[in-house]
């Protein structure tokens, strides 16, 4: 896992986003994230506070219990996956298309 203490402004492999859709991070939205993350060459994680989970696992993401307005951090472990990071962040910021 990456060092979570690195400043988000200085780390191009990390992005903080806010859950904006009414239903929060639920099964359908987690499945959309997992579908994008599955194309990554490196590990993709999502964290809320001290909890860090695999973004390729729907079940793991659901354990975060993220409701509307909660902040999560998306991380990738390789520069090769910066586009994956951007796609997931955009998906979350756009309310998962809901």
PDB file of C-alpha atoms in Angstrom:
ATOM      1  CA  UNK A   1       0.000   0.000   0.000  1.00  0.00           C
ATOM      2  CA  UNK A   2       1.076   3.565  -0.609  1.00  0.00           C
ATOM      3  CA  UNK A   3       2.007   5.904   2.205  1.00  0.00           C
ATOM      4  CA  UNK A   4      -1.287   7.623   2.992  1.00  0.00           C
ATOM      5  CA  UNK A   5       0.506  10.596   4.603  1.00  0.00           C
ATOM      6  CA  UNK A   6       1.748  11.989   1.283  1.00  0.00           C
ATOM      7  CA  UNK A   7       0.076  15.277   0.441  1.00  0.00           C
ATOM      8  CA  UNK A   8      -2.711  14.852  -2.101  1.00  0.00           C
ATOM      9  CA  UNK A   9      -1.521  18.001  -3.874  1.00  0.00           C
ATOM     10  CA  UNK A  10       1.939  16.489  -4.403  1.00  0.00           C
ATOM     11  CA  UNK A  11       0.895  12.908  -5.195  1.00  0.00           C
ATOM     12  CA  UNK A  12      -0.378  12.396  -8.747  1.00  0.00           C
ATOM     13  CA  UNK A  13      -1.288   8.816  -7.815  1.00  0.00           C
ATOM     14  CA  UNK A  14      -3.908   9.878  -5.264  1.00  0.00           C
ATOM     15  CA  UNK A  15      -7.137  11.840  -5.552  1.00  0.00           C
ATOM     16  CA  UNK A  16      -9.676  12.845  -2.902  1.00  0.00           C
ATOM     17  CA  UNK A  17     -13.321  13.030  -4.000  1.00  0.00           C
ATOM     18  CA  UNK A  18     -16.700  13.517  -2.330  1.00  0.00           C
ATOM     19  CA  UNK A  19     -19.595  11.101  -2.803  1.00  0.00           C
ATOM     20  CA  UNK A  20     -22.330  13.286  -4.340  1.00  0.00           C
ATOM     21  CA  UNK A  21     -25.139  10.907  -5.283  1.00  0.00           C
ATOM     22  CA  UNK A  22     -28.103  10.440  -2.928  1.00  0.00           C
ATOM     23  CA  UNK A  23     -27.596   6.697  -2.405  1.00  0.00           C
ATOM     24  CA  UNK A  24     -23.882   6.934  -1.688  1.00  0.00           C
ATOM     25  CA  UNK A  25     -21.511   4.126  -2.615  1.00  0.00           C
ATOM     26  CA  UNK A  26     -23.854   1.171  -3.132  1.00  0.00           C
ATOM     27  CA  UNK A  27     -23.606  -2.102  -5.098  1.00  0.00           C
ATOM     28  CA  UNK A  28     -24.209  -0.630  -8.575  1.00  0.00           C
ATOM     29  CA  UNK A  29     -21.818   2.263  -8.068  1.00  0.00           C
ATOM     30  CA  UNK A  30     -19.176  -0.040  -6.544  1.00  0.00           C
ATOM     31  CA  UNK A  31     -19.550  -2.344  -9.562  1.00  0.00           C
ATOM     32  CA  UNK A  32     -18.856   0.608 -11.876  1.00  0.00           C
ATOM     33  CA  UNK A  33     -15.683   1.447  -9.949  1.00  0.00           C
ATOM     34  CA  UNK A  34     -14.568  -2.205  -9.943  1.00  0.00           C
ATOM     35  CA  UNK A  35     -15.117  -2.459 -13.707  1.00  0.00           C
ATOM     36  CA  UNK A  36     -12.771   0.483 -14.293  1.00  0.00           C
ATOM     37  CA  UNK A  37     -10.241  -0.633 -11.657  1.00  0.00           C
ATOM     38  CA  UNK A  38     -10.058  -4.120 -13.190  1.00  0.00           C
ATOM     39  CA  UNK A  39      -8.206  -2.613 -16.176  1.00  0.00           C
ATOM     40  CA  UNK A  40      -5.398  -1.274 -13.965  1.00  0.00           C
ATOM     41  CA  UNK A  41      -1.906  -2.735 -14.109  1.00  0.00           C
ATOM     42  CA  UNK A  42      -1.268  -1.901 -10.450  1.00  0.00           C
ATOM     43  CA  UNK A  43      -3.221  -2.027  -7.230  1.00  0.00           C
ATOM     44  CA  UNK A  44      -6.116   0.438  -6.976  1.00  0.00           C
ATOM     45  CA  UNK A  45      -7.407   1.267  -3.513  1.00  0.00           C
ATOM     46  CA  UNK A  46     -10.125   3.393  -1.999  1.00  0.00           C
ATOM     47  CA  UNK A  47      -9.821   4.712   1.511  1.00  0.00           C
ATOM     48  CA  UNK A  48     -12.071   6.419   4.004  1.00  0.00           C
ATOM     49  CA  UNK A  49     -10.228   7.529   7.092  1.00  0.00           C
ATOM     50  CA  UNK A  50      -7.977   4.669   8.197  1.00  0.00           C
ATOM     51  CA  UNK A  51      -9.876   2.040   6.190  1.00  0.00           C
ATOM     52  CA  UNK A  52      -8.282   1.023   2.897  1.00  0.00           C
ATOM     53  CA  UNK A  53      -9.940  -1.425   0.503  1.00  0.00           C
ATOM     54  CA  UNK A  54      -9.314  -2.966  -2.914  1.00  0.00           C
ATOM     55  CA  UNK A  55     -11.192  -0.994  -5.592  1.00  0.00           C
ATOM     56  CA  UNK A  56     -11.426  -4.147  -7.694  1.00  0.00           C
ATOM     57  CA  UNK A  57     -13.674  -5.745  -5.034  1.00  0.00           C
ATOM     58  CA  UNK A  58     -17.314  -4.669  -4.813  1.00  0.00           C
ATOM     59  CA  UNK A  59     -17.730  -6.290  -1.390  1.00  0.00           C
ATOM     60  CA  UNK A  60     -14.631  -4.568  -0.008  1.00  0.00           C
ATOM     61  CA  UNK A  61     -15.880  -1.161  -1.173  1.00  0.00           C
ATOM     62  CA  UNK A  62     -19.300  -1.722   0.389  1.00  0.00           C
ATOM     63  CA  UNK A  63     -17.648  -2.267   3.790  1.00  0.00           C
ATOM     64  CA  UNK A  64     -16.651   1.417   3.760  1.00  0.00           C
ATOM     65  CA  UNK A  65     -20.348   2.367   4.114  1.00  0.00           C
ATOM     66  CA  UNK A  66     -19.895   5.658   2.245  1.00  0.00           C
ATOM     67  CA  UNK A  67     -22.946   7.876   2.210  1.00  0.00           C
ATOM     68  CA  UNK A  68     -23.581  11.132   0.408  1.00  0.00           C
ATOM     69  CA  UNK A  69     -21.107  13.850   1.373  1.00  0.00           C
ATOM     70  CA  UNK A  70     -18.363  11.505   2.566  1.00  0.00           C
ATOM     71  CA  UNK A  71     -14.789  12.001   1.381  1.00  0.00           C
ATOM     72  CA  UNK A  72     -12.863   9.082  -0.070  1.00  0.00           C
ATOM     73  CA  UNK A  73      -9.363   8.861  -1.478  1.00  0.00           C
ATOM     74  CA  UNK A  74      -8.603   6.872  -4.605  1.00  0.00           C
ATOM     75  CA  UNK A  75      -5.025   5.618  -5.020  1.00  0.00           C
ATOM     76  CA  UNK A  76      -3.138   3.806  -7.756  1.00  0.00           C
ATOM     77  CA  UNK A  77       0.327   2.312  -7.331  1.00  0.00           C
ATOM     78  CA  UNK A  78       1.722   3.068 -10.784  1.00  0.00           C
ATOM     79  CA  UNK A  79       2.069   6.028 -13.116  1.00  0.00           C
ATOM     80  CA  UNK A  80       0.691   3.713 -15.805  1.00  0.00           C
ATOM     81  CA  UNK A  81      -2.701   3.848 -14.059  1.00  0.00           C
ATOM     82  CA  UNK A  82      -3.155   7.618 -13.723  1.00  0.00           C
ATOM     83  CA  UNK A  83      -5.871   7.469 -16.401  1.00  0.00           C
ATOM     84  CA  UNK A  84      -7.706   4.798 -14.360  1.00  0.00           C
ATOM     85  CA  UNK A  85      -7.481   7.098 -11.328  1.00  0.00           C
ATOM     86  CA  UNK A  86      -8.962   9.977 -13.336  1.00  0.00           C
ATOM     87  CA  UNK A  87     -11.794   7.842 -14.722  1.00  0.00           C
ATOM     88  CA  UNK A  88     -12.801   6.616 -11.253  1.00  0.00           C
ATOM     89  CA  UNK A  89     -12.605  10.129  -9.774  1.00  0.00           C
ATOM     90  CA  UNK A  90     -14.733  11.513 -12.615  1.00  0.00           C
ATOM     91  CA  UNK A  91     -17.283   8.729 -12.134  1.00  0.00           C
ATOM     92  CA  UNK A  92     -17.608   9.538  -8.414  1.00  0.00           C
ATOM     93  CA  UNK A  93     -17.729  13.307  -8.984  1.00  0.00           C
ATOM     94  CA  UNK A  94     -20.529  12.813 -11.534  1.00  0.00           C
ATOM     95  CA  UNK A  95     -22.643  10.797  -9.103  1.00  0.00           C
ATOM     96  CA  UNK A  96     -21.993   7.474 -10.867  1.00  0.00           C
ATOM     97  CA  UNK A  97     -24.240   8.606 -13.710  1.00  0.00           C
ATOM     98  CA  UNK A  98     -27.330   8.300 -11.521  1.00  0.00           C
TER      99      UNK A  98
END
